[in-house]
Coordinates of C-alpha atoms in Angstrom, one line a residue:
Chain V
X19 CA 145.7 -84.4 179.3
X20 CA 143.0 -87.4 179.8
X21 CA 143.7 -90.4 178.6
X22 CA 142.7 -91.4 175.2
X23 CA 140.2 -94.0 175.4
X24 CA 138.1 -91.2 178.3
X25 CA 139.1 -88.3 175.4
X26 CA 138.2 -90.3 172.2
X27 CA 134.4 -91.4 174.4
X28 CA 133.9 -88.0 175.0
X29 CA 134.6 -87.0 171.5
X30 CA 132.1 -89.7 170.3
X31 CA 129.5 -88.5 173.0
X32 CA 130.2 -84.9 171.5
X33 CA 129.1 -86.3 168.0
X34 CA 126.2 -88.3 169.3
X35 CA 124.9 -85.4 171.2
X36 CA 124.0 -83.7 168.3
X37 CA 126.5 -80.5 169.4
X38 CA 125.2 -77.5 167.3
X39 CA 128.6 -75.8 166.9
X40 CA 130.3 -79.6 166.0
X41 CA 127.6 -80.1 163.2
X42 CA 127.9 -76.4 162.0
X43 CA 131.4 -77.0 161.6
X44 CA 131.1 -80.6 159.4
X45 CA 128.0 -78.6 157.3
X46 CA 130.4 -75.7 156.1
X47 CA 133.4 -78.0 155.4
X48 CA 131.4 -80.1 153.2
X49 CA 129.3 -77.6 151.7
X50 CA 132.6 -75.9 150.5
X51 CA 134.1 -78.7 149.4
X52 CA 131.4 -80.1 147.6
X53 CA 131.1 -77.0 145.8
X54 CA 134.6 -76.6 145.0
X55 CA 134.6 -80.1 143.2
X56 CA 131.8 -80.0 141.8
X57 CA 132.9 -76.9 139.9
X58 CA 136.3 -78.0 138.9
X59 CA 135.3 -81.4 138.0
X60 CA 133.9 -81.0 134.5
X61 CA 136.6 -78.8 133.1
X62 CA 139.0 -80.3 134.4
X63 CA 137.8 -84.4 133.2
X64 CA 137.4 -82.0 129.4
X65 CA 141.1 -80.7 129.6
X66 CA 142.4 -84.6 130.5
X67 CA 140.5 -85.3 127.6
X68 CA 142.2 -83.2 125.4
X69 CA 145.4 -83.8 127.0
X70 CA 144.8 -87.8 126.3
X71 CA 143.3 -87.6 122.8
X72 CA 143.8 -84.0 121.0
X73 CA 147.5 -83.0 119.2
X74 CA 147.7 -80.1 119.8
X75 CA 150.7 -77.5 120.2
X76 CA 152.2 -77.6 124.2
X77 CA 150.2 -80.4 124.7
X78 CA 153.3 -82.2 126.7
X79 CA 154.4 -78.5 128.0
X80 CA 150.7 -78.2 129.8
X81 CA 151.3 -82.2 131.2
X82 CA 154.1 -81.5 132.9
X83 CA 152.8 -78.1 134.4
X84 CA 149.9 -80.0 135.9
X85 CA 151.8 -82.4 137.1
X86 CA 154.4 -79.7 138.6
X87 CA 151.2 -78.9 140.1
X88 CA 150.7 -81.7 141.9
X89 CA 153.0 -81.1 144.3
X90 CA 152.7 -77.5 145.1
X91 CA 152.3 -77.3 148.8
X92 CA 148.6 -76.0 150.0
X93 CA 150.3 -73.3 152.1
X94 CA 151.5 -71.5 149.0
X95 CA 148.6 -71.9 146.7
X96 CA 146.8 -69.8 149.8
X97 CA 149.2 -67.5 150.2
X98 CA 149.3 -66.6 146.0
X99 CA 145.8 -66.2 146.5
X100 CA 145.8 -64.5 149.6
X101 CA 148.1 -62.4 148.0
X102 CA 145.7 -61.7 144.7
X103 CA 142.5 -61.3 147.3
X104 CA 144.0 -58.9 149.8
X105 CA 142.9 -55.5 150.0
X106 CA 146.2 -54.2 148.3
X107 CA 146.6 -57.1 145.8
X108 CA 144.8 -57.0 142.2
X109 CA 141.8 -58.4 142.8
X110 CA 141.5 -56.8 146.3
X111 CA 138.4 -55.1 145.0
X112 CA 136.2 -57.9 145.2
X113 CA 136.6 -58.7 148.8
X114 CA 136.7 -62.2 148.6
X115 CA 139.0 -62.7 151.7
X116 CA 138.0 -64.4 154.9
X117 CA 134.7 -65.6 153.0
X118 CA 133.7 -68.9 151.9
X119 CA 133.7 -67.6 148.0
X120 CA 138.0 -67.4 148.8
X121 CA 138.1 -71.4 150.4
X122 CA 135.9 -72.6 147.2
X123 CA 138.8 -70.7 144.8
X124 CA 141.4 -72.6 147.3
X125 CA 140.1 -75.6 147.2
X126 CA 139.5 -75.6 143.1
X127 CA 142.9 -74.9 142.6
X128 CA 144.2 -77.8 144.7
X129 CA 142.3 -80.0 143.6
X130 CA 142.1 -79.2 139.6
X131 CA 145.9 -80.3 139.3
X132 CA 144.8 -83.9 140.8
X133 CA 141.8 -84.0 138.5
X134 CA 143.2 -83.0 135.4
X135 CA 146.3 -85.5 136.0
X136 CA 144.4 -88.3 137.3
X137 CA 141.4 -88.1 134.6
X138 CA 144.0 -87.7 131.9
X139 CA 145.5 -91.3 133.1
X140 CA 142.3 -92.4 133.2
X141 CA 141.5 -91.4 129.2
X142 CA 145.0 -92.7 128.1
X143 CA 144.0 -96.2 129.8
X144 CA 141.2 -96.2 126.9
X145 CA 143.0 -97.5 123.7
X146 CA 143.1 -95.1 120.6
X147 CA 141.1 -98.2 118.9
X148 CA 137.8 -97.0 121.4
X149 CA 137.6 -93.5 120.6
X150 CA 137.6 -94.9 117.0
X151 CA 135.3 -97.2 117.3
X152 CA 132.9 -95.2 118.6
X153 CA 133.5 -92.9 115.9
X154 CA 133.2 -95.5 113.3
X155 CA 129.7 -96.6 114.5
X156 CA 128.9 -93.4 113.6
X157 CA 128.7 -91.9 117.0
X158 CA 129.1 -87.7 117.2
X159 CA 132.2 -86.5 118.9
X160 CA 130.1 -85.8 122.1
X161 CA 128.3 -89.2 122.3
X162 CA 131.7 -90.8 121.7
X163 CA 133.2 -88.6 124.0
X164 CA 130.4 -90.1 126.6
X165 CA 131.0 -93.9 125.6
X166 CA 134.4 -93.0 127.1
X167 CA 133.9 -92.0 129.6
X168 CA 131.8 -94.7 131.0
X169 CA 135.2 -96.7 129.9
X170 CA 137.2 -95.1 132.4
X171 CA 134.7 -94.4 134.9
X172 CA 136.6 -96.3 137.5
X173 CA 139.3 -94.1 136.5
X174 CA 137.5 -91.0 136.9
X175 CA 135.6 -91.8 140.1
X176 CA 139.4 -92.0 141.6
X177 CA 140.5 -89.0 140.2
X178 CA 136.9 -87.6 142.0
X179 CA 137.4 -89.1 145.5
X180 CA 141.5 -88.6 145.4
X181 CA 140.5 -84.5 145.2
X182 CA 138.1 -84.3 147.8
X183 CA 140.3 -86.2 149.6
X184 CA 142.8 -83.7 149.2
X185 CA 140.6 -80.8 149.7
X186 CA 138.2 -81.4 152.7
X187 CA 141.2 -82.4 154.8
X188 CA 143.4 -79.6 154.0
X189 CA 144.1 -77.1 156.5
X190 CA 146.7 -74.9 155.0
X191 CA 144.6 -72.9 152.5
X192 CA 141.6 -73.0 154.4
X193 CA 143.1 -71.0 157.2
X194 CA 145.2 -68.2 155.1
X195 CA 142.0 -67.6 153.3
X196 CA 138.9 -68.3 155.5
X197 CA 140.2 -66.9 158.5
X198 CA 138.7 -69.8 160.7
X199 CA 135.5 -67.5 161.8
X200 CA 133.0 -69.5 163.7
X201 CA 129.8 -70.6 161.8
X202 CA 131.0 -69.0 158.7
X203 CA 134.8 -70.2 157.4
X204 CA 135.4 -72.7 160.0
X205 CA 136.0 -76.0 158.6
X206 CA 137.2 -79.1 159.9
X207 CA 140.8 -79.2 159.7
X208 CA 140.8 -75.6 160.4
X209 CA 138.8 -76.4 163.7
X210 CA 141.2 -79.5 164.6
X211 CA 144.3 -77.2 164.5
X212 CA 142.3 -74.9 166.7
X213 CA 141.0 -76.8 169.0
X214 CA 144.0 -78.8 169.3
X215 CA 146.3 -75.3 170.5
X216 CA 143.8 -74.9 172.9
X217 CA 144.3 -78.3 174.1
X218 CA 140.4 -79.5 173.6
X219 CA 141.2 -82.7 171.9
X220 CA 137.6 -84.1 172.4
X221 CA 136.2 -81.9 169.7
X222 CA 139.3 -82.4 167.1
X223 CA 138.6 -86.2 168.2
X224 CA 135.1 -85.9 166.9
X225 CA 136.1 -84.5 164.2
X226 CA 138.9 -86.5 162.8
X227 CA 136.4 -89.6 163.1
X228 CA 133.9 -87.7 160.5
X229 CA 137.4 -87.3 158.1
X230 CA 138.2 -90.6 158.9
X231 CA 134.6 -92.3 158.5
X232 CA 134.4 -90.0 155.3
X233 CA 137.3 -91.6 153.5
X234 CA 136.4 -95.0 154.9
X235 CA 133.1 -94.4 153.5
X236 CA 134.2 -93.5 149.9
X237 CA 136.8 -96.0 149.2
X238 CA 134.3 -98.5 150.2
X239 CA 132.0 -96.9 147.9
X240 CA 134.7 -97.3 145.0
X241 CA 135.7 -100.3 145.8
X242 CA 131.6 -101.4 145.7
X243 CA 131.6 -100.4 141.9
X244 CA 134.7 -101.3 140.9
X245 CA 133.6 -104.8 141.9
X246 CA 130.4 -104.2 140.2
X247 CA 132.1 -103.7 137.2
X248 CA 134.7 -106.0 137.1
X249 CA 134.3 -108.6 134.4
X250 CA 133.2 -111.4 134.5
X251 CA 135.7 -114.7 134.1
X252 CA 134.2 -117.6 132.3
Chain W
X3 CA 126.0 -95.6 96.7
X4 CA 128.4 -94.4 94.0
X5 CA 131.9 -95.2 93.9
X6 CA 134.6 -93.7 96.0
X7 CA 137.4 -93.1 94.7
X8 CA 140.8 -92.2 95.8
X9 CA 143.6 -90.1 93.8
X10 CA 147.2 -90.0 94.8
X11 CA 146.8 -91.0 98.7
X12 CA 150.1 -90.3 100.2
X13 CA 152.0 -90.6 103.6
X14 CA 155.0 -90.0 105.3
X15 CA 156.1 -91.1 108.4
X16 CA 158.8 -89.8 110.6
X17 CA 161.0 -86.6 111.6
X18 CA 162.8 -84.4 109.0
X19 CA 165.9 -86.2 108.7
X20 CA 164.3 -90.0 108.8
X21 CA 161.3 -89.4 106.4
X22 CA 159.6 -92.7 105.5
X23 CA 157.0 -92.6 102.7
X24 CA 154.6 -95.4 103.5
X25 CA 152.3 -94.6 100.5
X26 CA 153.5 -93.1 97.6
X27 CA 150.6 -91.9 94.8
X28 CA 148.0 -94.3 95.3
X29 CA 144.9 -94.2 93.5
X30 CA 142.4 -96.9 94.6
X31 CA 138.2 -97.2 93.4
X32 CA 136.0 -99.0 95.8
X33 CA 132.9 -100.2 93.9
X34 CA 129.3 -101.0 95.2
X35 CA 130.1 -104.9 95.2
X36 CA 133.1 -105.5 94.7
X37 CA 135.7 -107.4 97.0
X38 CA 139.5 -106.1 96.9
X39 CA 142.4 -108.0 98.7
X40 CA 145.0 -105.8 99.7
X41 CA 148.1 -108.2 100.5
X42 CA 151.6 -107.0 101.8
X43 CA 154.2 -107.9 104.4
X44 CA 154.1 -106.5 107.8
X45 CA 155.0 -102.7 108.1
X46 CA 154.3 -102.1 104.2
X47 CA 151.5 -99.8 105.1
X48 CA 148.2 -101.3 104.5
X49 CA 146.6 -100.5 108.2
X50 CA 147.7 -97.2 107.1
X51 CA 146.3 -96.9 104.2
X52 CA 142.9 -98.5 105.2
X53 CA 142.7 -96.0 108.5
X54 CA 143.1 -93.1 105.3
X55 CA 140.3 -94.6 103.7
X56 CA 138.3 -94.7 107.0
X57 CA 138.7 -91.1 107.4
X58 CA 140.4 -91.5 110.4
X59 CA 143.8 -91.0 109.9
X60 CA 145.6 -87.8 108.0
X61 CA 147.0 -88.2 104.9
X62 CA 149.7 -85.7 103.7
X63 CA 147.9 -85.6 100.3
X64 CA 144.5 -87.0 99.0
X65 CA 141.6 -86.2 96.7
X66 CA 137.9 -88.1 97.4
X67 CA 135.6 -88.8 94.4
X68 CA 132.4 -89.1 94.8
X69 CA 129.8 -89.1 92.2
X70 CA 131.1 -86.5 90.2
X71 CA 132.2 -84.4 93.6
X72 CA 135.8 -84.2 94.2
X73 CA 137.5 -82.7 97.0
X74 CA 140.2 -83.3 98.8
X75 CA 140.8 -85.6 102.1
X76 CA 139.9 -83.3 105.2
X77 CA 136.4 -82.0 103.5
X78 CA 135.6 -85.6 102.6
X79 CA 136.1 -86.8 106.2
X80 CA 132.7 -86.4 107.4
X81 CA 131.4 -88.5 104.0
X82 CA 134.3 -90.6 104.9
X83 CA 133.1 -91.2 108.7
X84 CA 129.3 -92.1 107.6
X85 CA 129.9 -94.6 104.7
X86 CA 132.9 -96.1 104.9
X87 CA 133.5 -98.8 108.3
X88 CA 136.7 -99.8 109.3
X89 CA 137.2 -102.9 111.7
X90 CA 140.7 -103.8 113.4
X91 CA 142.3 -106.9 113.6
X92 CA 140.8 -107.4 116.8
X93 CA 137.9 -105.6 117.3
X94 CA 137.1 -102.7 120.5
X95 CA 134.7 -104.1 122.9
X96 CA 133.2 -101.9 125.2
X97 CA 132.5 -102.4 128.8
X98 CA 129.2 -104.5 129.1
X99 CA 127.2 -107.4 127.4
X100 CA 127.1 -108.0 123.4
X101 CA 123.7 -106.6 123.5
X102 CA 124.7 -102.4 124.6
X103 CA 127.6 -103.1 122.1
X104 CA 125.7 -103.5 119.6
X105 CA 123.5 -100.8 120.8
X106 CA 125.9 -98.6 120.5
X107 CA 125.9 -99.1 116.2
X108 CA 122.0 -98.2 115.9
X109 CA 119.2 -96.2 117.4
X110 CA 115.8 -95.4 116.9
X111 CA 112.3 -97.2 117.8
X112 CA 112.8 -100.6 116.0
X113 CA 116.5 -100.4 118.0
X114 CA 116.0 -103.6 119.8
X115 CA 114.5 -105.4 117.1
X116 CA 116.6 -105.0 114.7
X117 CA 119.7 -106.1 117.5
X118 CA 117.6 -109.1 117.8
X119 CA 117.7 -109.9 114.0
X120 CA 121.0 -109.1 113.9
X121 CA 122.3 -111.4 116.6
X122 CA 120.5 -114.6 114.7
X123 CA 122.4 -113.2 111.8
X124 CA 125.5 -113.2 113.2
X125 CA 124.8 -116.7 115.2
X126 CA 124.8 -114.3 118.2
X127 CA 121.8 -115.3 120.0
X128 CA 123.3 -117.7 123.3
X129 CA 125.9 -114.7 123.2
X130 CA 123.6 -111.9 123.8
X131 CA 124.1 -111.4 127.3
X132 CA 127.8 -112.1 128.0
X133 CA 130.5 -109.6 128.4
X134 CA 131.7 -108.6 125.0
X135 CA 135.2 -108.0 126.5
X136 CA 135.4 -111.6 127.6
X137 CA 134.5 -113.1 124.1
X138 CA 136.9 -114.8 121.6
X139 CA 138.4 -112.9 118.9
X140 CA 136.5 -115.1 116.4
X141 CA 133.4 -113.6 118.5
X142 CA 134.3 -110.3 118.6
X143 CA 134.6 -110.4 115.3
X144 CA 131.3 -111.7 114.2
X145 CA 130.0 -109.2 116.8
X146 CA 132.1 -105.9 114.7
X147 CA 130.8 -107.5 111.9
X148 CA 127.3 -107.5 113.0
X149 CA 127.8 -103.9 114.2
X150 CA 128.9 -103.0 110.5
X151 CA 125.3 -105.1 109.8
X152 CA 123.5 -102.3 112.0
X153 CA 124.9 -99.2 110.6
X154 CA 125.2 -100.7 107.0
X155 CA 128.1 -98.6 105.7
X156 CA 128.6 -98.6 101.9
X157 CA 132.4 -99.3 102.3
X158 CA 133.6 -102.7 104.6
X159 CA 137.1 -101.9 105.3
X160 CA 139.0 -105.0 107.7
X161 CA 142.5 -105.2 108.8
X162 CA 143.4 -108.9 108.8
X163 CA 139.5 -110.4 110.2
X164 CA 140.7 -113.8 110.1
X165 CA 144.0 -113.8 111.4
X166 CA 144.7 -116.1 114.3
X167 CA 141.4 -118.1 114.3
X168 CA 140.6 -121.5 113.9
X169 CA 138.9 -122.5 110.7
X170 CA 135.3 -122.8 112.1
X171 CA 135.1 -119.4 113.4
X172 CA 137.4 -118.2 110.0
X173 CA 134.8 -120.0 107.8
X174 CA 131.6 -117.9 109.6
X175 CA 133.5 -114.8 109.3
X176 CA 134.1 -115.5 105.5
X177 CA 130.5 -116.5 105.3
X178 CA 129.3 -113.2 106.8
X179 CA 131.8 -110.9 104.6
X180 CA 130.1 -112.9 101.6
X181 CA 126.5 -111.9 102.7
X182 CA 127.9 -108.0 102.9
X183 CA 129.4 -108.3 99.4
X184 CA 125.9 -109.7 98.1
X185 CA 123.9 -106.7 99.8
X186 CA 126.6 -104.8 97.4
X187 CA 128.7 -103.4 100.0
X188 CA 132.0 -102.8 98.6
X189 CA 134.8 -104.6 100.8
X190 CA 138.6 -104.1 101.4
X191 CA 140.5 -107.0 103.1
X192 CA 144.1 -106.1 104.3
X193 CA 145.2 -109.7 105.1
X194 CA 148.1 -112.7 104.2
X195 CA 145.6 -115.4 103.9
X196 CA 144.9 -115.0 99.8
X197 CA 143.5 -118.0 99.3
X198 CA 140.9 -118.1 102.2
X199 CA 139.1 -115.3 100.5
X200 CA 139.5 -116.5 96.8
X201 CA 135.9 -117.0 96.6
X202 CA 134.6 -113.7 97.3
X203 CA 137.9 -111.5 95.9
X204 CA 137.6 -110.0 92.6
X205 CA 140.7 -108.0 92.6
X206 CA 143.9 -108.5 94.1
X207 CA 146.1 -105.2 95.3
X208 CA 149.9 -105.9 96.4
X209 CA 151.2 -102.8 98.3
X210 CA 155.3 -103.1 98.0
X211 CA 157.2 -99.7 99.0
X212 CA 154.4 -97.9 99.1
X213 CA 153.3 -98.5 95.8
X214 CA 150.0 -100.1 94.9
X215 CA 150.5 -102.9 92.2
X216 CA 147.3 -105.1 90.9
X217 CA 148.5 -108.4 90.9
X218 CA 144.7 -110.3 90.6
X219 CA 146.1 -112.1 87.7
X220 CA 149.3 -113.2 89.1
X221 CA 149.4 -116.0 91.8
X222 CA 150.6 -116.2 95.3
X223 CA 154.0 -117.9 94.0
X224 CA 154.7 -116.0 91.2
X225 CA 153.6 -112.8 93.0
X226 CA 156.1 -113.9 96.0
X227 CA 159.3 -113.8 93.2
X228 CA 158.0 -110.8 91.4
X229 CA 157.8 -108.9 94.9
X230 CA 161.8 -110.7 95.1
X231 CA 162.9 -109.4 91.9
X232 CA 161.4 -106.1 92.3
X233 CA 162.9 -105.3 95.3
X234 CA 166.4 -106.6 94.0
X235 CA 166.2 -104.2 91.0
X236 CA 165.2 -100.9 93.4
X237 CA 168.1 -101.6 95.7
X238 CA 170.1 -101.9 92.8
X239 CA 168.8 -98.9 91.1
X240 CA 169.3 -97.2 94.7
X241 CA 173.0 -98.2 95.0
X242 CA 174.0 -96.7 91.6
X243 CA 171.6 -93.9 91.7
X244 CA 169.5 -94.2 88.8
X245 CA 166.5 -93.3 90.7
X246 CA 166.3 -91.3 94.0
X247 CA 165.6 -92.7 97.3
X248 CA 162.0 -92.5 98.0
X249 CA 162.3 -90.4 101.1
X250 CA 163.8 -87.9 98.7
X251 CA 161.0 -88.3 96.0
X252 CA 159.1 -85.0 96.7

């Protein structure tokens, strides 16, 4: 094995280079998780919501499930659905397996148990008396709904970042249910486990700086707007 | 605006075994112009009873009159949620300047104009661009009450508005309430402070287990050894069981 410094220059040389297969690889690993977010984000900030301000029957039954959830283990959400997508399990007919369609469904249901809980801490932060307000200034439920949420949304942009987080670095799901093809289902912690059996670290180098930049890049962002909106002392 | 009147409001809190009733049968009129005082020690049930007249909180039992409409609590609760206005102790702010707070009460094309009018009502004006959150509670308020000014409810309900200010920002508070009570918005004060709002009161409600007992005519001392002797007489009747306990009423 090179050293590190010659293995991390070559890995940043990779990047710079513009290497096709490299850049294919960061495309599909964002595109997917970007997608699955983007779809489990707005049920899942509506069932915090309910979970923070509607009584309803099993409402403390369903908190505790998602928050069961939170610590199920990637590698058995993608076997259940591995199990559900293969050709012999119920929803085999739909040949989702080894596609991208089966990392999105991974990747929602990883990261819908750390939106749901996280968006529902976020709405309980909100005192009763600003839901009521909002209704007593004769706002509908939706617009009061919307005043609260630009309460929280410091809340709810962690609850965001803290999923994608989870997702785009998981590996576990990813690989039981994409199969790791080239240019189709390979992602990149999919591609640094591979790469790193193979002993080419230079390319899972290059890679972990992209995960590493990314989360750099987004707590910075959050931490941009908390500032932005913290208040202002006298 | 026609009256609105409440029949036989009632409340219980707590599980099966521990049953508190908090209001027991009241019947209250709120009246285009008129000022009530609703005094009571801590616990007694009057933020209770003025979050039931708000609409916002569910009563076990209710009937809203309105005109000649009557119906009971849950189909009045959207009439409930557009004419009457309820304002805590110590008013919500929301995230941003006294300006988009006050936004948030009104909208439509003369919006800002009318926020502008509002905020030399309310003595507003050097205020309009600070954080609401960062305000005194004397300011916030003046800034609820200027909010109640834009969506000009027919009912005023406020859980203690003065409590814990000094007596200039007191005295503007008072001196707003008075200009709703001259537009002939009907007001309900929850508070202690009887004598701060003498001039503006013109009835006087004492709520003592649950019950509501007009004591306009009776003053703060006499009212104080009448609450005494009343009390002393139901833990009496309790304690020989003359009269049931009022968790076993109904």
């Amino acid at each position: 094995m090179e050293s590190l410094g010659a293995t991390t220059l070559e890995a940043i040389t990779l990047l710079l280079s513009g290497d096709e297969e490299l850049w294919d690889i960061i495309g599909i690993s964002f595109q997917i998780s970007t997608t699955a977010i983007l779809i489990a984000i707005v049920p899942a900030i509506l069932i915090g919501f309910a979970l923070a301000y509607a009584e309803f029957p099993g409402r403390r039954l369903l908190i505790s499930f998602f928050n069961t959830l939170l610590a199920v283990p990637a590698v058995v959400v993608g076997l259940t659905l591995y199990i559900l997508l293969s050709r012999q399990g119920p929803l085999g007919e739909w040949k989702l397996l080894f596609t991208q369609t089966s990392m999105v469904l991974g990747q929602i249901a990883l990261s819908f148990p750390i939106l749901v809980a996280m968006s529902h801490s976020a709405f309980q932060s909100a005192e009763i008396r600003a839901w009521d307000t909002a209704r007593t200034l004769g706002s509908n439920p939706l617009s009061s709904f919307l005043i609260i949420m630009r309460e929280v949304r410091f809340g709810l942009f962690s609850a965001l970042l803290a999923g994608y987080g989870r997702i785009i670095a998981e590996v576990g799901a990813s690989m039981m249910l994409g199969g790791n093809i080239l240019n189709y289902t390979r992602n990149i912690p999919t591609a640094i486990a591979l790469e790193t059996s193979k002993g080419e670290f230079a390319q899972g180098i290059a890679l972990g700086i992209i995960l590493v930049s990314m989360a750099f890049l987004l707590t910075m962002t959050l931490q941009y707007l908390q500032g932005r909106g913290a208040l202002v002392h006298e | 605006m026609s009256d609105i009147k409440f029949i036989g409001v009632e409340k219980t809190y707590g599980r099966k075994k521990q049953l508190k009733r908090i209001l027991d049968d009241i019947d209250i009129t709120l009246t285009r112009g008129e000022c009530i005082l609703l005094t009571g020690k801590n616990g007694c049930g009057k933020s209770t009873l003025l979050r039931i007249l708000s609409g916002m909180l569910k009563p076990d039992e209710a009937t809203v009159i309105t005109g000649l409409q009557s119906s009971n609590w849950k189909k009045s609760r959207k009439l409930l949620r557009n004419q009457v206005m309820y304002l805590y102790q110590e008013p919500y702010m929301f995230d941003g300047t006294v300006y988009r707070n006050l936004s948030y009460a009104i909208s439509g094309v003369d919006a800002k104009q009318k926020i502008n009018q509002v905020l030399e009502w309310a003595d507003l004006k050097h205020r309009e661009n600070t954080e609401a959150k960062c305000l005194s509670g004397g300011e916030k308020q003046r800034v609820a009450l200027a909010q109640a000014w834009l969506k000009q409810p027919d009912v005023l309900l406020l859980d203690e508005p003065t409590a814990n200010m000094d007596d200039t920002s007191r005295k503007s508070t008072e001196a707003l309430l008075k200009k709703f009570k001259d537009t002939g918005t009907a007001l309900l004060i929850a508070s202690h402070d009887i004598n701060h709002f003498s001039h503006i009161m013109d009835k006087r409600f004492a709520l003592i287990d649950g019950e509501l007992n007009d004591v306009t005519n009776i003053s703060e001392s006499s009212q104080n050894n009448h609450d005494d002797q009343m009390n002393s007489v139901k833990k009496y009747a309790n304690n020989i069981s003359l009269f049931p306990q009022n968790t076993q009423k109904k």
